Amino acid sequence: MLEDYCNREEILFRLCKARAKLARHRGKSHLDHIISADQNYNYHYNNQKSNRHKGNDIDLLCSIMPSRRKWINPTIKERYPKNDGQRINSVDHNTRALLKTIYHYRKTNPTEPFLIRLENFIDEIIESVNDENFSLTSPQILSKLKKPNDKSCKICRPICVFPLKDKIIISIVNKYLTKAFDNIFYDHSYAFRAKKDSAKFPPSHHSAIEYILEYKNKYKGKRLWVSECDISKFFDTVNHNIVREKFKDVIKIHNKTNDVKIDNRAILIFNKYLKCYDFQKFVFALNDDKNYWIEKKRDGGSFEWVKDDLLHCYKNIKRNRIGIPQGGALSGLIANIVLHSIDAEMKADEDEKLCYVRFCDDMLLIHPNRKICNEKTEIYFKGLEKLKLISHLPKPVNRIDKKFFWNDSKSKSSYKWSKLSKNSFDRIGFVGYEICYNGTLRVRKSSLIKEKRKIRDLTEHTLSILKNGKRKSDDMILESVSNKLIGMSVGRVSMMNYKFSDNEMCWVNGFTLLRNNHNLRTQLRRLDYYRSKHLSRFKKKLAKIPEAKPRTSDESRKIGKHFFIKIAGISYVDSESIRLELQNNKILNTKFILSKYRKDLLIKNANLLVLSSKYTSYSKEILNLLTEKEKEDRYVPYYGKPFSYFYHVIDKK
C-alpha cells in the first residue's frame, strides 16, 4: 500500500535526512571559510561562492527544521551503536539529532513555530499525493562538466534538481514502485533494486561481480566468449511513449500475480514525472541560450546529444517527447522498466550456460560458445533498436591492443576470455573491477584514475583558496586535509578503531570483494604512495603561503569551565568560580570570551585582575594563562599501516 510509504513518519525522516545532508555540505564549505583569508569564501560577504548553499528550497528546509542550536545530540550508545569504537557517519548522526529534537518539541512545546511549519508542510505533501490535479514542477537544469580536468572540453551533463516538495513525493513513489516491481525484474539486473526481505542491503555492483565469479568457477580452464554493451545517453534518449507502454506491461504482470493492485496515485505521479521533462525542450534548447551559459559561468559550454543517431528512429523527432531527468529518483526505476523486455528476451530459451548481467545501462554477456554469444549479442542490439535506444557501436576485438581494449571501446563484440589462447584477453572489466581469468580481482584502471584525481583535486583546491593568505596554523590546515584524504579513502579511521572500522562511505567500501594477489598489491602500494606524495607536496607549498593579518574576532578566546585546572592546587570547582569572578569583573563577557582588547589591557596593567582572597595567591598563574598565546593542539595522522589502502583492503581481511 502507498500509505506504508507516504506517512508522516516516513516524510519526516526524509526531510531530516535532507537537512542532515545540507549540514554536511555546509560543513565542508565552512572549513574553507575558517582557513582562507579570501573574501569569496567568507560567509559574511554576499557573493556567489559564499551563497552556494542558499536558495528558496534551502530556506524552506531550514525554516521547517529546528535551528542548529536547538539540536539534541544522540547519546553515546546512539553514536556508537556497535559498542566497538566505530562512530556513525555525520549524516546519520545529524538525522538522529533532528528526529530526537522534533520528538522532544512535539511533547514539550507543540506550538514551537518551526514545528507548526513542519507539520503544515507534511500535510501539504500528503494532500499533493492524494490530489489528482497536482502536477510536478519542471526541474532546474544544472550543468556539470563531463571532464572537469580537461580545460579544452566544455561538454556538460544536465543534472536535474526538483523543488523540495516534489523531490520528497518522487522519492516516496519510487520506493513504493521499486518494491512492488522487484519480483518481476530479472534476477541478475543489479542497479536500482529493492532490498530483499532477508537482506541487510539492496543488491549492488558487488552482487554482479559475485555472480560472474560464481559462473566462472563452473568453467575453470575453459575458454569463454565475452560481449559488452553500453547504451549511449540512455537518460537523454529514452522515448516517453515507450516508457508508458512498458510501465503498463509491468503493472499488468504485477496485478495478475498480486492481490494488492498498484495504487492509482502512484501511476498518476509516475506519468506526471514524465510530463514535466523533455530533453529537447528543456535541455538541448539551452545550447542556443547564451544567457544560461553566462549565468552558469561556462563560456562555450554545451549539452551533448546523439540527435543524428536518433533521426533514423523517428519520422519527425520534434514531435516526440524524449529523455528523463538525470538525478531524479524515478529515472533508475524507468531504466529497469524499459530494459526488462530485453532481459526477458535474452533469457527466453533458459540457456544455463549463458551468463547475462546488467547494471542499469551496462551489459555483460558470457558464453562458452562463440556462435551463441554472437547470437545473443545480436538479440540485445535488436532489442535496443526496438526501444529506439542508441548503443555505443560494438567494435570487433580481433587484435591485442590494450589501449584500444580498455579506453577506446565501450561496446565490444565477442572476444575470447582466456589465459593461454592466442588473440585472447586474460581479464574483463565491469562496474569498477577487473576480473582476471584465474578468478582474482583487481581495481579497474579508470577507477584508480578517478581516485587519484580526487586526491589531487582536494590538495589543489585547498591551496587555491589560500592564495590570499591563511587564517589558521599550518598544523590545523594539514590536519584538516589529511583527515579528509583518509576519510574519502578508508573512512572514519583512527588509531582507536582501525582494526575493526566498517570503512563506510569511502573508496575502500566500493571494493569489498578484493582479495590478496600480486597485481592488487602493486595497485594499492602505488595508490598509498600517490596519496602520501601529494600530502608531502601540499605541506611544502603550505609553508610558503603567508599568514593573513588576523581579525580581531580571530584573536578572541573562549575560557572554558575547566580552563584553570592547569594550575596546581586549583580544582574543577575552583576553576568555575574563578571564571565567574572574571565575568563579574568584566574581564570576560557574558559568553566567557576574553576579547583582544581586554587581553591587551591585562598585559599593560596586571592590577586590573582583581580576585577574591581565596585566589589572590594564584593571580600570577591566572594572568599568565589568560595572556599567553593560544596553542593549537593538533594531531596530524601518520600515513602508515592504520590509514593505508593496502591495510584496509588486504591486511585487515
CSV table of C-alpha atoms in Angstrom, one decimal, residues 8 77 115 128 203 257 274 294 424 493 515 539 619:
chain,number,residue,atom,x,y,z
A,8,ARG,CA,4.0,11.3,8.4
A,77,LYS,CA,25.1,4.5,22.7
A,115,LEU,CA,7.2,22.6,14.4
A,128,SER,CA,-0.5,16.7,-3.0
A,203,PRO,CA,21.8,-5.6,-4.5
A,257,THR,CA,0.2,-12.1,-9.6
A,274,LEU,CA,7.5,12.1,-17.5
A,294,ILE,CA,26.9,33.3,-18.9
A,424,SER,CA,42.6,-13.6,-26.1
A,493,VAL,CA,39.6,5.7,10.8
A,515,ARG,CA,41.4,-10.2,-2.0
A,539,LYS,CA,52.8,20.5,3.2
A,619,SER,CA,47.0,35.7,40.4
